[in-house]
Amino acid sequence: MTAPSWLFCSVQLAFLFSARTENCKVSSLKKSSIAGQPFPLQCQAAIGYRSEIITYSVSWYKNSNETSLLSGKNSRIYQHQDWIWFLPLTLEDTGIYHCIISYQVVGSGILGEDPDRKIPTRNSLKCTRVNINLTVFKSSENWCDNHKEDLQKLLIYIPLSLGKFKMITCPLPKFPANITFNSVEWHKDCKQIQSNKEFHLKMQNLIIASVSAQNAGLYRCNATFSFMGKHYSISRNILGFLEKSEEPESIVGKRPEILYPQNNSIEVKLGSPLLVDCNIYDTEDSTSDKCWKVNGTLVNQYYNSNRIHEGIETKSSQGKKYCLYTVNLSFTEVRSEDYDHPFVCHLSGIAAAYIILRPPAPDLQGYMIGGLFGMVFMVVAFSFIYKIFKIDIVLWYRSIFQTIVSKEDGKLYDAFVLYPKPNKESQNHALNMLVMQILPDILEKQCGYKLFIFGRDDFPGEAVVSVADENIKLSRRLIIIIVPESSSYSFFEHASEQQIAVYNALIQDGIKVILIELEKIQDYTGLPESIKFIKQKHGAVQWTGNFTKESQSAKTKFWKKVRYHMPPKKQPPSSKSSFIMPSLPSSPERG
């Protein structure tokens, strides 16, 4: 490494810090392009080379000297020496970019007879800062329908002379690398141009052998190229106008005038930077004041800050006598007080036009999609919760709306209870305890139901068939209790009673069956077909408690299931017994 290079590297960090404190030569540039297209941005600083040896480094920042603009070969923003490439541009790239070039200039002399050996005679460390206002415009899906908007933004004017030869070159940007454009297509007034007697296509050029009045109009060139395995497309719009008219009257109208803004509004995010151009078409020797005002006061005087300020007026030639003047209005940060406030571009004594900033419209599609997903999630969640806590929810609902869910149906009993007579003495004791003591204590005393229990509520000497037939018709539910040994003997002591009960339960309207297993029954093959059908249609509630009367409660899991299948109560129980409010959820308990 040479002495100058070593010296430069050793002090580079310190110098960059001082450069970022505005101790640099400052210049400003203005650039604009269309979103969705690649765009190269160069830090065009004047650095003298001559006979000096120059070493330099470039740092890029956006909107603030404190935030470095990170880039890389695999990122959308790629830095190459004093260039940055946007591959491609987005609307968010609008802003003020700062590039700081720190360089070392070393004078040289010839050492001996070797012209390649130089000795430093002096050295100096210098800095140049370039501020670049970049405006990115939204691209139009159909450029044919957007002529005026193109004119306000990036339309290029080309004069045409009747009867003369004219070659129009596609004004493609210069890239700092060996970029080869694969193809260039030309369109005029939205129709593709092919080589013929009127036009000739040659590389990036469109050649008109002899200009006619029909050749005036809007041209567009599209070029494609490849870079690092990706394909990109660039387009440019050109307005060809007859030179004898000296101006494209068919599009821009009378002169002078403000082309943009046009008393319109633009959407901009809160806190984002913004650059707005006032484009004015006027004579080349115009002395009219062109400026931005707020409430009748110049912007720079009204705000007296760097957050909102007016840029320097620039102009570009548009024919022999006319120029396109541009005065920009720069926002380093858009605040809420800037919304719905007219910023007026003035062409003194001739015209004025304003622009109003508004917050972006809400993304209704996003809200609709989010709302739809939210509704689907809620439906799934409620379905899942209801499936788990269905019994508790139904019991709670009945307790709150018990006068609503019930209706007069002419029934006398809430349930008719049928049960077998087991062979085993232990099962007989357990079954009698359940039917005669526990079942009435829970359903009648605690819950207020009225039961008809065969063997308790019938009178001695009554015909079994008549009792069963009459009282089942007066009941809202039929409770059938079975034990595992039911298949080894006649299911009921009186077969005719069984037939009547099952007939009424399955055939007549309004009667539902509650099947209770005293113990878990694995195999139903030995049971009557009617019981199999009830099991398949309604399922069964399995008793899992003990047969101690004092330990029973309507809040347990078993009794909740039985109460769920029972009809809702219209009236609460008497004052001697308390109605049981369900709990959500309850832990599994026995009995």
XYZ file of C-alpha atoms in Angstrom:
591
model
C 0.000 0.000 0.000
C 1.323 3.460 -0.939
C 1.913 6.104 1.660
C -1.003 8.283 0.496
C -3.396 5.311 0.590
C -2.234 4.324 4.052
C -2.647 7.855 5.277
C -6.141 8.088 3.809
C -7.295 4.865 5.406
C -5.964 5.842 8.807
C -7.886 9.117 8.950
C -10.986 8.127 6.998
C -13.240 7.489 9.979
C -12.334 10.739 11.642
C -12.857 12.636 8.432
C -16.237 11.057 7.754
C -17.419 12.269 11.137
C -16.356 15.816 10.364
C -17.880 15.537 6.878
C -21.231 14.627 8.357
C -21.182 17.795 10.417
C -21.664 19.832 7.238
C -17.986 20.783 6.880
C -18.136 19.925 3.206
C -18.661 21.609 -0.107
C -22.405 21.247 -0.708
C -24.326 20.947 -3.964
C -27.886 19.914 -4.795
C -29.538 17.867 -7.517
C -33.091 16.915 -8.425
C -34.091 13.564 -9.913
C -37.392 11.865 -10.663
C -38.604 8.588 -12.127
C -41.493 6.121 -12.206
C -42.103 3.378 -9.623
C -41.563 -0.193 -10.725
C -38.557 0.555 -12.944
C -34.810 0.258 -12.295
C -33.106 3.570 -11.710
C -29.434 4.515 -11.207
C -28.550 7.484 -8.998
C -25.048 8.945 -9.177
C -23.340 11.197 -6.674
C -22.320 13.765 -9.286
C -19.688 15.717 -7.414
C -17.028 17.825 -9.109
C -13.654 16.312 -8.202
C -10.575 17.501 -10.031
C -8.256 14.807 -11.325
C -5.706 16.440 -13.568
C -2.253 15.259 -12.463
C -3.238 14.370 -8.891
C -3.571 10.899 -7.409
C -7.032 10.590 -5.924
C -8.318 8.083 -3.379
C -11.860 8.454 -2.159
C -14.789 6.777 -0.445
C -18.541 7.396 -0.740
C -21.207 7.161 1.975
C -24.928 7.334 1.253
C -27.668 8.465 3.614
C -31.410 8.997 3.255
C -33.300 11.903 4.866
C -30.796 12.123 7.716
C -27.033 12.068 8.088
C -27.440 9.722 11.029
C -28.961 6.785 9.130
C -26.762 5.002 6.633
C -28.315 3.628 3.450
C -27.496 -0.072 3.563
C -27.166 -1.892 0.262
C -25.729 -5.031 -1.242
C -25.682 -7.172 -4.369
C -28.622 -9.279 -3.205
C -30.721 -6.346 -2.021
C -33.117 -4.153 -3.978
C -30.778 -1.157 -3.485
C -27.301 -1.901 -4.805
C -24.288 0.416 -4.422
C -21.527 0.521 -6.994
C -18.797 3.064 -6.182
C -20.477 6.486 -6.227
C -23.717 5.055 -7.685
C -26.731 3.409 -6.113
C -29.148 1.344 -8.164
C -32.784 0.872 -7.290
C -33.862 -2.505 -8.654
C -36.605 -1.417 -8.958
C -37.901 1.877 -7.552
C -40.840 1.967 -5.119
C -42.971 4.890 -3.975
C -41.276 4.654 -0.562
C -37.950 5.577 -2.194
C -39.110 9.184 -2.526
C -36.945 11.344 -0.306
C -33.810 13.398 0.050
C -30.598 11.420 -0.392
C -27.204 12.603 0.758
C -23.920 11.265 -0.564
C -20.684 12.309 1.083
C -17.477 11.863 -0.888
C -14.307 12.111 1.143
C -11.192 12.139 -1.012
C -7.486 12.768 -0.790
C -5.616 14.751 -3.444
C -1.883 14.153 -3.550
C 0.440 16.209 -5.767
C 3.184 14.242 -7.494
C 6.600 14.573 -9.037
C 8.794 12.221 -11.096
C 11.372 10.231 -9.180
C 14.556 9.586 -11.208
C 14.095 8.256 -14.689
C 11.185 5.996 -13.900
C 7.968 7.774 -14.921
C 5.909 5.287 -12.852
C 7.575 6.231 -9.602
C 6.068 9.319 -8.068
C 6.786 11.097 -4.836
C 4.174 13.056 -2.922
C 4.811 16.769 -2.823
C 1.634 17.752 -0.956
C -1.591 16.163 0.182
C -4.977 17.427 1.329
C -8.145 15.863 2.644
C -11.341 17.139 1.066
C -15.073 16.505 1.254
C -18.045 17.032 -1.043
C -21.668 16.603 -0.002
C -24.398 16.223 -2.634
C -28.080 16.494 -1.686
C -30.357 14.748 -4.174
C -34.131 15.220 -4.139
C -35.586 12.042 -5.602
C -39.272 11.942 -6.512
C -40.878 8.617 -7.423
C -44.207 8.821 -9.203
C -46.836 6.114 -9.264
C -46.830 4.261 -12.540
C -50.005 4.095 -14.599
C -51.278 0.656 -15.550
C -52.377 2.020 -18.913
C -50.078 4.846 -20.004
C -52.332 5.589 -22.971
C -54.947 6.983 -20.610
C -52.492 9.132 -18.691
C -51.007 11.642 -21.157
C -51.452 14.713 -19.010
C -50.086 12.996 -15.944
C -47.042 11.895 -17.941
C -46.523 15.486 -19.030
C -46.646 16.661 -15.449
C -44.009 14.150 -14.475
C -41.403 12.826 -16.902
C -42.548 13.653 -20.431
C -39.643 14.454 -22.774
C -40.253 16.996 -25.583
C -38.781 16.385 -29.040
C -39.315 18.991 -31.824
C -40.082 17.668 -35.315
C -39.477 19.618 -38.549
C -41.799 18.920 -41.464
C -40.160 17.149 -44.415
C -36.859 16.600 -42.612
C -34.987 13.549 -41.380
C -35.341 12.883 -37.617
C -33.720 10.301 -35.368
C -35.253 9.882 -31.885
C -33.065 8.061 -29.368
C -34.647 6.276 -26.423
C -33.342 8.296 -23.433
C -32.305 5.326 -21.329
C -30.415 5.992 -18.092
C -26.697 5.432 -17.884
C -25.651 2.520 -15.706
C -22.137 2.358 -14.200
C -21.536 -1.160 -15.462
C -21.448 -3.117 -18.666
C -25.215 -3.261 -19.183
C -26.489 -4.454 -22.566
C -30.107 -3.817 -23.450
C -31.648 -6.929 -24.922
C -34.350 -5.248 -26.986
C -36.034 -1.885 -27.479
C -39.667 -1.583 -28.575
C -41.311 1.622 -29.801
C -44.959 2.670 -29.610
C -46.779 5.696 -30.968
C -50.159 6.692 -29.592
C -50.420 3.257 -27.919
C -49.693 1.263 -31.105
C -46.451 -0.652 -31.588
C -44.173 0.627 -34.379
C -42.707 -1.786 -36.915
C -40.027 -0.978 -39.470
C -41.722 0.250 -42.654
C -41.515 3.086 -45.164
C -42.398 5.659 -42.529
C -40.296 4.397 -39.603
C -37.015 2.535 -39.295
C -35.875 0.872 -36.050
C -32.164 0.635 -35.343
C -30.985 -0.434 -31.873
C -32.174 2.299 -29.457
C -33.118 4.706 -32.256
C -36.354 5.450 -34.078
C -35.652 6.986 -37.488
C -38.219 9.063 -39.400
C -37.020 9.519 -42.975
C -39.295 12.487 -43.686
C -41.386 14.065 -40.926
C -45.088 14.567 -41.663
C -47.881 16.089 -39.591
C -49.032 12.583 -38.622
C -45.702 11.939 -36.905
C -46.535 14.359 -34.080
C -47.819 12.600 -30.989
C -46.879 10.581 -27.952
C -44.080 8.025 -28.288
C -42.952 5.394 -25.816
C -39.861 3.208 -25.859
C -39.517 0.032 -23.772
C -36.114 -1.539 -23.136
C -35.169 -4.707 -21.264
C -31.887 -5.859 -19.764
C -30.548 -8.545 -17.427
C -28.467 -8.017 -14.314
C -27.294 -10.625 -11.812
C -29.737 -13.219 -13.129
C -32.810 -10.963 -13.017
C -34.679 -9.249 -15.848
C -35.740 -5.601 -15.764
C -37.739 -3.278 -18.001
C -37.426 0.496 -18.506
C -39.817 2.775 -20.376
C -39.656 6.426 -21.414
C -42.369 8.750 -22.780
C -41.588 11.258 -25.521
C -43.814 13.972 -26.969
C -43.002 14.768 -30.573
C -44.412 18.138 -31.692
C -44.081 20.001 -34.933
C -41.396 22.623 -34.665
C -43.384 25.160 -36.679
C -45.939 25.378 -33.856
C -43.055 25.756 -31.380
C -45.088 24.026 -28.686
C -47.288 20.951 -28.266
C -50.580 22.863 -28.168
C -52.748 19.744 -28.361
C -51.696 18.619 -24.908
C -50.477 21.542 -22.805
C -52.910 24.193 -24.077
C -52.238 27.898 -23.738
C -49.042 29.465 -22.404
C -48.009 30.322 -19.780
C -49.734 28.005 -17.338
C -49.233 25.778 -14.297
C -49.138 22.163 -15.407
C -48.950 20.705 -11.918
C -50.453 20.826 -9.346
C -54.031 21.144 -10.544
C -55.939 21.851 -7.316
C -55.656 18.187 -6.406
C -54.806 16.160 -3.322
C -52.186 13.490 -2.727
C -51.999 10.757 -0.119
C -48.900 10.610 2.068
C -48.102 8.673 5.227
C -47.623 10.475 8.509
C -43.927 11.001 9.263
C -42.703 10.248 5.738
C -40.678 12.679 3.568
C -42.256 14.288 0.521
C -41.129 16.273 -2.477
C -43.764 18.076 -4.577
C -42.939 19.831 -7.853
C -44.691 22.846 -9.280
C -44.292 22.555 -13.079
C -44.870 25.775 -15.044
C -44.739 26.204 -18.798
C -43.649 29.752 -19.629
C -41.580 31.747 -22.074
C -37.819 31.441 -21.933
C -37.368 35.118 -20.994
C -40.133 35.066 -18.347
C -39.585 37.287 -15.299
C -42.698 36.171 -13.422
C -42.209 35.037 -9.840
C -42.725 31.302 -9.386
C -43.060 30.252 -5.755
C -44.937 28.286 -3.089
C -47.130 30.050 -0.529
C -49.155 29.157 2.553
C -51.913 31.506 3.727
C -50.613 34.112 1.303
C -47.094 33.983 2.781
C -43.962 32.493 1.216
C -43.355 29.000 2.537
C -39.829 29.735 3.798
C -41.097 32.757 5.718
C -44.224 31.040 7.036
C -42.454 28.015 8.516
C -38.967 29.445 9.057
C -37.552 25.909 9.460
C -35.876 23.240 7.407
C -38.773 20.808 7.799
C -40.754 22.478 5.003
C -38.898 24.648 2.537
C -38.969 25.718 -1.099
C -36.236 24.502 -3.421
C -34.281 26.325 -6.094
C -36.065 27.106 -9.357
C -34.846 25.096 -12.350
C -35.813 25.163 -16.009
C -35.408 23.059 -19.120
C -35.837 24.159 -22.720
C -39.048 23.138 -24.501
C -38.609 24.385 -28.038
C -37.207 27.691 -29.246
C -39.119 30.119 -27.046
C -40.503 28.136 -24.147
C -39.176 26.483 -20.998
C -40.529 24.135 -18.369
C -39.900 25.705 -14.951
C -39.853 23.603 -11.791
C -40.023 24.782 -8.192
C -40.165 22.021 -5.602
C -41.621 21.995 -2.112
C -39.737 19.677 0.258
C -41.049 18.033 3.447
C -38.462 16.226 5.532
C -41.312 14.900 7.682
C -45.051 15.178 7.102
C -46.968 15.982 10.296
C -50.643 15.835 11.133
C -51.015 19.631 10.951
C -49.945 19.499 7.278
C -53.043 17.501 6.296
C -56.041 19.268 4.708
C -53.977 22.445 4.381
C -53.603 24.001 0.893
C -50.070 24.593 -0.353
C -50.353 27.002 -3.289
C -47.995 27.296 -6.254
C -48.057 30.857 -7.641
C -47.214 32.134 -11.096
C -47.412 35.785 -10.109
C -50.125 37.760 -11.829
C -51.109 34.835 -14.061
C -52.180 31.680 -12.266
C -52.182 29.759 -8.998
C -52.870 26.100 -8.146
C -52.846 24.260 -4.861
C -52.186 20.787 -3.561
C -53.637 19.299 -0.369
C -52.025 16.489 1.620
C -54.279 13.781 2.963
C -53.600 10.631 4.999
C -53.770 7.380 3.033
C -57.218 5.864 2.744
C -57.732 2.819 4.944
C -57.091 -0.523 3.352
C -60.697 -1.716 3.217
C -59.719 -4.968 1.590
C -57.307 -5.691 4.422
C -59.975 -4.868 6.992
C -62.507 -7.077 5.211
C -60.095 -10.003 5.006
C -59.101 -9.518 8.635
C -62.731 -9.272 9.686
C -63.621 -12.403 7.734
C -60.777 -14.374 9.313
C -61.807 -12.984 12.708
C -65.397 -14.119 12.220
C -64.290 -17.578 11.079
C -61.983 -17.842 14.081
C -64.772 -16.772 16.438
C -67.214 -19.291 14.947
C -64.652 -22.104 15.258
C -63.726 -21.021 18.787
C -67.365 -20.775 19.914
C -68.131 -24.140 18.326
C -65.189 -25.698 20.132
C -66.154 -24.118 23.460
C -69.801 -25.083 23.024
C -68.848 -28.678 22.245
C -66.844 -28.920 25.459
C -69.174 -26.970 27.753
C -72.473 -27.660 25.974
C -74.157 -29.198 29.017
C -73.112 -26.373 31.366
C -74.177 -23.728 28.845
C -77.611 -25.289 28.305
C -78.223 -25.649 32.047
C -77.133 -22.055 32.641
C -79.438 -20.849 29.868
C -82.365 -22.744 31.371
C -81.701 -21.255 34.792
C -81.793 -17.708 33.357
C -84.670 -18.109 30.893
C -86.668 -20.864 32.614
C -90.004 -19.058 32.079
C -89.305 -18.737 28.366
C -88.018 -22.158 27.371
C -90.983 -24.035 28.869
C -94.495 -24.223 27.533
C -97.767 -25.870 28.532
C -97.958 -29.313 26.965
C -100.629 -31.061 29.117
C -98.080 -33.412 30.715
C -98.303 -34.319 34.402
C -94.865 -35.843 35.000
C -91.386 -34.801 33.880
C -90.212 -38.409 33.614
C -91.501 -41.983 33.867
C -88.868 -44.291 35.444
C -88.522 -47.948 34.380
C -85.937 -50.338 35.788
C -85.284 -54.109 35.830
C -85.165 -56.464 38.770
C -81.598 -57.905 38.959
C -80.786 -61.446 40.061
C -77.885 -60.434 42.299
C -78.784 -59.134 45.724
C -75.976 -56.519 45.610
C -77.220 -55.093 42.328
C -80.812 -55.173 43.579
C -79.832 -53.116 46.635
C -77.841 -50.612 44.563
C -80.627 -50.258 42.004
C -83.316 -49.750 44.667
C -81.089 -47.188 46.407
C -80.642 -45.293 43.136
C -84.274 -45.446 42.017
C -86.113 -45.034 45.288
C -83.854 -42.636 47.228
C -81.075 -40.979 45.214
C -83.056 -40.282 42.036
C -85.995 -38.625 43.851
C -83.670 -36.695 46.164
C -81.751 -35.116 43.279
C -84.357 -34.671 40.555
C -87.402 -33.992 42.735
C -86.087 -32.283 45.867
C -83.034 -30.442 44.496
C -84.127 -29.779 40.924
C -87.914 -29.581 41.261
C -88.855 -32.304 38.766
C -91.906 -34.532 39.177
C -91.280 -38.233 38.559
C -93.503 -41.293 38.217
C -91.488 -44.234 39.522
C -93.020 -47.583 38.795
C -93.289 -49.465 42.080
C -93.552 -46.276 44.127
C -96.337 -44.192 42.626
C -98.731 -46.883 41.383
C -101.429 -48.362 43.612
C -101.459 -52.023 44.687
C -103.668 -54.165 42.582
C -103.628 -51.880 39.525
C -103.052 -53.517 36.186
C -99.455 -53.061 35.128
C -100.339 -52.467 31.497
C -102.909 -49.814 32.311
C -100.600 -47.990 34.740
C -97.695 -47.924 32.289
C -99.785 -46.928 29.305
C -101.626 -44.141 31.088
C -98.700 -42.557 32.929
C -96.117 -42.742 30.125
C -98.516 -40.664 28.010
C -98.539 -38.080 30.821
C -94.703 -37.932 30.994
C -92.226 -35.746 29.066
C -89.307 -38.196 29.360
C -88.832 -41.942 29.773
C -85.911 -42.956 32.024
C -84.785 -46.577 31.541
C -82.169 -47.993 33.915
C -80.281 -51.128 32.827
C -77.671 -53.384 34.453
C -75.125 -55.735 32.808
C -77.139 -58.869 33.693
C -80.254 -57.533 31.966
C -79.572 -59.805 29.010
C -79.622 -62.986 31.114
C -83.265 -62.633 32.142
C -86.381 -60.940 31.051
C -85.461 -57.246 30.868
C -88.593 -56.237 32.784
C -90.617 -58.348 35.103
C -93.673 -57.721 32.950
C -92.940 -58.075 29.233
C -96.129 -56.294 28.251
C -95.097 -53.312 30.348
C -91.777 -53.185 28.506
C -93.512 -53.273 25.141
C -95.864 -50.451 26.076
C -93.060 -48.289 27.455
C -90.801 -48.735 24.442
C -93.691 -48.257 22.044
C -94.646 -44.936 23.627
C -91.002 -43.811 23.784
C -90.193 -44.552 20.157
C -93.487 -44.024 18.339
C -95.435 -41.282 20.090
C -94.376 -37.653 19.597
C -92.860 -35.593 22.396
C -91.292 -38.376 24.473
C -87.511 -38.742 24.643
C -85.626 -41.593 26.286
C -82.842 -41.238 28.887
C -80.890 -44.507 29.112
C -78.899 -44.916 32.362
C -76.318 -47.703 32.776
C -75.933 -48.768 36.384
C -72.547 -50.205 35.392
C -70.533 -49.988 32.167
C -72.047 -52.338 29.595
C -69.528 -53.408 26.960
C -71.816 -55.642 24.902
C -75.417 -54.843 23.977
C -75.924 -57.938 21.813
C -77.968 -59.717 24.479
C -80.308 -56.795 25.090
C -83.651 -56.309 23.294
C -83.586 -54.614 19.912
C -85.549 -51.652 21.273
C -82.823 -50.954 23.872
C -80.127 -51.246 21.185
C -82.003 -48.722 19.087
C -82.323 -46.294 22.020
C -78.602 -46.660 22.795
C -77.672 -45.953 19.176
C -80.024 -42.964 18.825
C -79.748 -41.258 22.214
C -76.646 -42.755 23.815
C -76.440 -43.639 27.493
C -75.471 -41.936 30.740
C -73.262 -44.159 32.893
C -73.601 -44.097 36.668
C -70.183 -43.684 38.300
C -71.056 -42.631 41.853
C -71.539 -44.474 45.086
C -74.850 -45.297 46.718
C -74.605 -43.077 49.770
C -77.544 -40.708 49.774
C -75.783 -37.956 51.721
C -72.969 -37.602 49.122
C -75.202 -36.809 46.153
C -75.356 -33.365 44.533
C -76.981 -32.031 41.375
C -73.695 -30.269 40.517
C -71.802 -33.448 39.739
C -71.028 -34.519 36.201
C -73.482 -37.459 36.138
C -76.454 -35.439 37.333
C -75.609 -32.580 34.969
C -75.889 -35.027 32.062
C -79.241 -36.322 33.362
C -80.544 -32.756 33.902
C -79.379 -31.842 30.382
C -81.622 -34.590 28.915
C -84.505 -33.684 31.202
C -87.034 -31.043 30.042
C -86.503 -27.431 31.177
C -88.448 -26.343 34.239
C -91.038 -23.584 33.984
C -91.329 -22.852 37.689
C -88.540 -22.977 40.264
C -88.771 -25.580 43.032
C -90.502 -24.870 46.338
C -88.814 -22.896 49.099
C -87.939 -26.100 50.882
C -85.526 -27.101 48.119
C -83.002 -24.846 46.432
C -82.555 -24.805 42.655
C -79.015 -25.640 41.614
C -77.246 -23.125 39.338
C -74.755 -24.849 37.047
C -71.071 -24.080 37.354
C -68.794 -23.452 34.313
C -66.902 -25.681 34.044
C -66.990 -28.364 36.734
C -64.251 -30.804 37.506
C -65.156 -34.449 37.002
C -66.820 -35.838 40.123
C -68.418 -39.116 40.956
C -72.143 -39.391 41.344
